[in-house]
Short mmCIF file of C-alpha atoms in Angstrom, two decimals:
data_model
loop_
_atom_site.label_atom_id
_atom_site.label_comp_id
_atom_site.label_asym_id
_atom_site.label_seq_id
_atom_site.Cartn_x
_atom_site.Cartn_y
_atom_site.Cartn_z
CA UNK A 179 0.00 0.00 0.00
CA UNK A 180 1.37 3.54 -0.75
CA UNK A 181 1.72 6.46 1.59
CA UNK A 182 -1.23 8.03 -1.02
CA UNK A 183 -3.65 5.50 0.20
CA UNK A 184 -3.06 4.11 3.51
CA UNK A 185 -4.81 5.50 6.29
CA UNK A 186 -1.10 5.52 8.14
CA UNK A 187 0.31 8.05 6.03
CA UNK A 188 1.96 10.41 8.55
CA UNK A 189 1.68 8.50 11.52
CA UNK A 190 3.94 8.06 14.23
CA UNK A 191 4.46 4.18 15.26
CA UNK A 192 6.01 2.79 17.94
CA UNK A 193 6.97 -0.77 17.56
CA UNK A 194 8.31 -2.05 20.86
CA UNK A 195 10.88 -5.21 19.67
CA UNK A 196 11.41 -3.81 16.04
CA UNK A 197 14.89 -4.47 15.22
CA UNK A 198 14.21 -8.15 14.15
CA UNK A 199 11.63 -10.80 12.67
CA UNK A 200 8.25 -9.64 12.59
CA UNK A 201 8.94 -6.19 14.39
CA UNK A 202 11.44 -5.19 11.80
CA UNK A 203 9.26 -6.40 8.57
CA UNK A 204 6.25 -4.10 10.53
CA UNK A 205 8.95 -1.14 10.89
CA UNK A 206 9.25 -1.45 7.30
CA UNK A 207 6.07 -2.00 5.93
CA UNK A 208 4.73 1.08 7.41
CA UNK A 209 7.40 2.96 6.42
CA UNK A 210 6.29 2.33 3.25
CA UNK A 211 2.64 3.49 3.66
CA UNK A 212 4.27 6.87 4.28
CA UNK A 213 4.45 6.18 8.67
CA UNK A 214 7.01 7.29 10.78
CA UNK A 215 8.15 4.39 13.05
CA UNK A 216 9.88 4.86 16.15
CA UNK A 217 11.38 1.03 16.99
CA UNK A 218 12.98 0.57 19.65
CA UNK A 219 14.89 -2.90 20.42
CA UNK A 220 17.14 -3.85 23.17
CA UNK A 221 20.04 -5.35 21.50
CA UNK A 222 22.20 -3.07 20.22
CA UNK A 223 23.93 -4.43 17.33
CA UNK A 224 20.12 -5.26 15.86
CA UNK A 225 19.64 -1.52 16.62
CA UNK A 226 22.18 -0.38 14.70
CA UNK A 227 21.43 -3.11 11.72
CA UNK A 228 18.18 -1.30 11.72
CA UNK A 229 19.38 2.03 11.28
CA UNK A 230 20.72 0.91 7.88
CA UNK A 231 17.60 -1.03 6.95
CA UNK A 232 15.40 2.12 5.80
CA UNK A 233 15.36 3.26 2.75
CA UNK A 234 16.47 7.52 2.84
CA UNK A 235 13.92 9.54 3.35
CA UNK A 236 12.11 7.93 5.62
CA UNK A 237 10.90 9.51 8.93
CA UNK A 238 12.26 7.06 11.56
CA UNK A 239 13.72 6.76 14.30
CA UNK A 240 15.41 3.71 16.33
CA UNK A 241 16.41 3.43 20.19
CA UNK A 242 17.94 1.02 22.16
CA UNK A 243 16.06 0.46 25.35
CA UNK A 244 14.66 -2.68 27.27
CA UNK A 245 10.97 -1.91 27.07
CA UNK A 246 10.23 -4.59 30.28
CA UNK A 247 12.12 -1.90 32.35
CA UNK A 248 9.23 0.47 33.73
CA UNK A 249 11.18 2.84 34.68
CA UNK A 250 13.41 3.21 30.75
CA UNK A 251 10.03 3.04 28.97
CA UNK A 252 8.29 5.60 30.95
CA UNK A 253 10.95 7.87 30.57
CA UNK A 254 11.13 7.43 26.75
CA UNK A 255 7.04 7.17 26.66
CA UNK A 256 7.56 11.06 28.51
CA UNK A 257 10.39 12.12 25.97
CA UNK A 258 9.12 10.59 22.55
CA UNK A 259 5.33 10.01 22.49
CA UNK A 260 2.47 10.57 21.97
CA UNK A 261 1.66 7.83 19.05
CA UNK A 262 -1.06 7.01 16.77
CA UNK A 263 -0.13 3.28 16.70
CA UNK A 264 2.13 1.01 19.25
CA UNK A 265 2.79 -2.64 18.35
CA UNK A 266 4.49 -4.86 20.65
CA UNK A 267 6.63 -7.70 19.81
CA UNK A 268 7.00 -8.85 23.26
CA UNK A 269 6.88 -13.28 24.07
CA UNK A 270 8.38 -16.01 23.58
CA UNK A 271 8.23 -19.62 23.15
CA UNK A 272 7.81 -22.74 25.33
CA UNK A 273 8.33 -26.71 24.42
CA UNK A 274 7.55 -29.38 26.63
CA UNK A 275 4.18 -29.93 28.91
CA UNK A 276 3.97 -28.79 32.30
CA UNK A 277 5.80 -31.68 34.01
CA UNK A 278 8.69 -31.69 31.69
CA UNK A 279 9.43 -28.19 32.83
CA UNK A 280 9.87 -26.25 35.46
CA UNK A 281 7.35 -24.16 37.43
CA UNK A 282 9.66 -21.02 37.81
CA UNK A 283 10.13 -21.60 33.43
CA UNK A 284 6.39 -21.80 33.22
CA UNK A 285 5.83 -19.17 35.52
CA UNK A 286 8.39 -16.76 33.10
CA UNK A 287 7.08 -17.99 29.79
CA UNK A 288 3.69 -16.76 31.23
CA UNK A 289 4.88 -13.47 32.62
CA UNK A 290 6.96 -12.95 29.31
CA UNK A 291 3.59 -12.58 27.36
CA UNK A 292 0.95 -11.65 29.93
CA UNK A 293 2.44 -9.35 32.13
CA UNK A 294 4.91 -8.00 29.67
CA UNK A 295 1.81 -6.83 27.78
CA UNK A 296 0.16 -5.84 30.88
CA UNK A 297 2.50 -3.54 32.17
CA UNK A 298 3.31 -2.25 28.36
CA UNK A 299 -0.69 -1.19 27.93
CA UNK A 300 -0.89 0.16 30.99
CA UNK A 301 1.98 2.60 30.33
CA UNK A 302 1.38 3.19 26.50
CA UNK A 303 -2.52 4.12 27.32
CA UNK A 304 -1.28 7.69 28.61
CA UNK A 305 0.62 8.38 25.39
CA UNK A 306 -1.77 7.33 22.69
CA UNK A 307 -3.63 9.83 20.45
CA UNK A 308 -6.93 9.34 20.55
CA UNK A 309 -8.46 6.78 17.72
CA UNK A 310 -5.11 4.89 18.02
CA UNK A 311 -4.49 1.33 18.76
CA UNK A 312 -2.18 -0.89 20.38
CA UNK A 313 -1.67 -4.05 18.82
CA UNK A 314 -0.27 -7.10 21.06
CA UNK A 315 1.53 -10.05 19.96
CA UNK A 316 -0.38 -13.81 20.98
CA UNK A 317 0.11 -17.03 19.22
CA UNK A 318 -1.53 -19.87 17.71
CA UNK A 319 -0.54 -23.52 17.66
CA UNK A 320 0.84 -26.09 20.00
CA UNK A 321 -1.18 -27.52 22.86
CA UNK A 322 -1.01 -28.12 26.41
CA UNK A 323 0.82 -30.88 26.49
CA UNK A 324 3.69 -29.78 24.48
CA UNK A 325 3.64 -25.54 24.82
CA UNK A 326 2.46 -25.53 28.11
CA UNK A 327 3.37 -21.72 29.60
CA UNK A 328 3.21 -20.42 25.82
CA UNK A 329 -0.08 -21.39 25.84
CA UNK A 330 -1.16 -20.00 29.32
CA UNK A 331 0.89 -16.97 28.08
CA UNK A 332 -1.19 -16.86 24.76
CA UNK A 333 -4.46 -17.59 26.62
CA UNK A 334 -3.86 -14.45 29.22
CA UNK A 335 -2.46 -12.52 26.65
CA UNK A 336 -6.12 -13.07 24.50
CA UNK A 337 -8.08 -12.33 27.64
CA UNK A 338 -6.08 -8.94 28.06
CA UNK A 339 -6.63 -7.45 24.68
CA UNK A 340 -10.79 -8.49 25.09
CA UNK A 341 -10.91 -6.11 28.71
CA UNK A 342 -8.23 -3.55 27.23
CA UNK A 343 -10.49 -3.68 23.98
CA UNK A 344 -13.78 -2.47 26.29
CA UNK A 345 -11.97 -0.23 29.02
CA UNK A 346 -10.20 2.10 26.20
CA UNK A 347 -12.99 2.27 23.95
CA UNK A 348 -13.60 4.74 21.82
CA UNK A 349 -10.42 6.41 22.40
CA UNK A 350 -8.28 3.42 21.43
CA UNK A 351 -8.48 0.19 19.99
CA UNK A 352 -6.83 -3.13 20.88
CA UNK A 353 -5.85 -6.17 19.13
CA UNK A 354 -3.74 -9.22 18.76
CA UNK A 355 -1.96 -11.01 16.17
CA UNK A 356 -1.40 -14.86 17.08
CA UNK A 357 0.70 -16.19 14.79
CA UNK A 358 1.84 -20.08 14.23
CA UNK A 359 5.34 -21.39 14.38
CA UNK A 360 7.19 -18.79 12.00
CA UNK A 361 11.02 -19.06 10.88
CA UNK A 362 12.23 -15.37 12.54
CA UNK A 363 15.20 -14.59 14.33
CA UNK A 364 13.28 -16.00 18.36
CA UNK A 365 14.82 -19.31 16.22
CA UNK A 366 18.51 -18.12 15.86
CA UNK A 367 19.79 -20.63 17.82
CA UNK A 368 19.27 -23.49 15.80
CA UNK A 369 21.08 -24.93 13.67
CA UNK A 370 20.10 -24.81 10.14
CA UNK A 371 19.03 -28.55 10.02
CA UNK A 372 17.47 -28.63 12.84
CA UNK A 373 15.57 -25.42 11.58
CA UNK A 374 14.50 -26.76 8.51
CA UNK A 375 12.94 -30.45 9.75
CA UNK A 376 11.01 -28.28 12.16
CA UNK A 377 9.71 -26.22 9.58
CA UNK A 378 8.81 -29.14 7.50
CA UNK A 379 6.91 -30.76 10.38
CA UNK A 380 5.29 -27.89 11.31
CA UNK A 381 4.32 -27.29 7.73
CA UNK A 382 2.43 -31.02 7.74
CA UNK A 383 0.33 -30.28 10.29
CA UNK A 384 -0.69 -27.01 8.91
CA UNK A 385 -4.08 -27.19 6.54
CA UNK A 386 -2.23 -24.72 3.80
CA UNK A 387 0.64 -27.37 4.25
CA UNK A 388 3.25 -24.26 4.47
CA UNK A 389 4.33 -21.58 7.33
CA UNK A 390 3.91 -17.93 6.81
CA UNK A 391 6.51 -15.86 5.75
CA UNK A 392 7.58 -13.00 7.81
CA UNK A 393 5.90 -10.36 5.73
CA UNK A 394 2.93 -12.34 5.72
CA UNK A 395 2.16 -12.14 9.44
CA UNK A 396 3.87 -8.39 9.18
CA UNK A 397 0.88 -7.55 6.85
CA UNK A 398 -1.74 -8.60 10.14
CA UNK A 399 -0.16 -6.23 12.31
CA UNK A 400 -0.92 -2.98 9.85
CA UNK A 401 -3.99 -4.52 8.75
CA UNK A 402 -4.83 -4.20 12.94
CA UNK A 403 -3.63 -0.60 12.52
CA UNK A 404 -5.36 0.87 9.65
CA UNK A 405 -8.91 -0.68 10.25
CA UNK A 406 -10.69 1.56 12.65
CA UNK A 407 -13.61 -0.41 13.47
CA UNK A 408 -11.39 -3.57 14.23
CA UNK A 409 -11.21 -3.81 18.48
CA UNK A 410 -10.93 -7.22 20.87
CA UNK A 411 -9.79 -8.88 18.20
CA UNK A 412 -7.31 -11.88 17.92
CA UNK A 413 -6.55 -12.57 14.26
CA UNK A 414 -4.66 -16.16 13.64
CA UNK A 415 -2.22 -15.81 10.96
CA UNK A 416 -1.78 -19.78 11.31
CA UNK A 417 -2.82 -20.92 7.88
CA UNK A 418 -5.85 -22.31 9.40
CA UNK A 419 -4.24 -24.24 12.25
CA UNK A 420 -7.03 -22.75 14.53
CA UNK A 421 -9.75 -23.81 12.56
CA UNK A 422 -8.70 -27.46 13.40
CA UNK A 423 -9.18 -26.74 17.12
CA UNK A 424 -12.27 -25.39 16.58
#
């Protein structure tokens, strides 16, 4: 979409775990639809990869902060906002049920979706422009037996964005992407066979018999953005591996 037609043309964006994967394809995307994103990442070799990524021209800024530090992201919430639109990249993943692991790594693969996106809302709500959204990040796939805190995480993480959805109404909207197991950089450290026989099992059990691409579940997260009269929502970008739970 071009900066003539999208609805996001001139808007600032915050996108809280841009420098890589999904974050960095939204950063880019937007960018293209004429926004200007503000990304901020904690690693700071990504951050400076990033730096490089957009094309000149382009309105954008990137930061390195840890945005599960309350008292960094308030400070740069105070200094940089208000925005239109804030996406947050914030999760993780979890194998194994819950007696192969831990409770304290069940406990953190919870609080690593829910209460990272909890305490993000809560401080982004003050520096939204009205008739903005937030856009969280959930996930789809994987049961209880084999994703066990992921899918507590993703679970709380759903609930969340349906109570956010009704307490910040009409001001602001709020929505989810959940997408399936996606090749991004959360998968860096494995090797490259191990990698590729995970996507090709993970691709079987999938009805579209593929996983997305990166700019694929990118394109959920501005679709989130630019439709005004989307709110509550969770949208699976899982190539229909919902539908099978259904």
């Amino acid at each position: 979409m071009t900066g003539e037609t999208s609805t996001l043309s001139g808007s600032r964006i915050l996108i809280i775990g841009g420098t890589s994967g999904f974050g960095k394809e939204v950063a880019l995307q937007v960018a293209r639809c004429g926004a200007k994103p503000c990304v901020i990442g904690k690693t700071e070799s990504h951050v400076v990869q990033m730096r490089e990524s957009f094309p000149d021209g382009v309105h954008a800024s990137v930061t390195t902060l840890d945005a599960t530090d309350s008292t960094q992201f308030e400070a740069f919430l105070q200094s940089h906002g208000p925005f239109d639109h804030a996406v947050s990249m914030l999760g993780g993943a979890m194998g194994g049920g819950f007696i192969d692991n831990s409770v304290d790594d069940i406990v953190k693969a919870v609080n690593d979706k829910f209460l990272a996106s909890l305490i993000i809302s809560k401080a982004l709500a003050p520096h939204m422009s009205q008739g903005g959204s937030i856009t969280l990040t959930s996930g789809s796939g994987g049961h209880p037996y084999d994703a066990s805190g992921a899918i507590v995480g993703n679970m709380s993480v759903d609930l969340l964005v349906r109570g956010l959805a009704v307490e910040l109404a009409p001001g602001l909207r709020v929505n989810a992407i959940a997408p399936s197991w996606t090749p991004t950089g959360l998968w860096r450290g494995m090797d490259a066979e191990d990698l590729a026989q995970t996507e090709r099992r993970v691709a079987m059990s999938v009805p579209l018999k593929r996983v997305a691409t990166v700019s694929e579940v990118a394109s959920a997260y501005v679709f989130a953005m630019e439709c005004g009269f989307l709110t509550g929502q969770i949208i699976h970008v899982d190539g229909g591996v919902s539908a099978l739970e259904s």
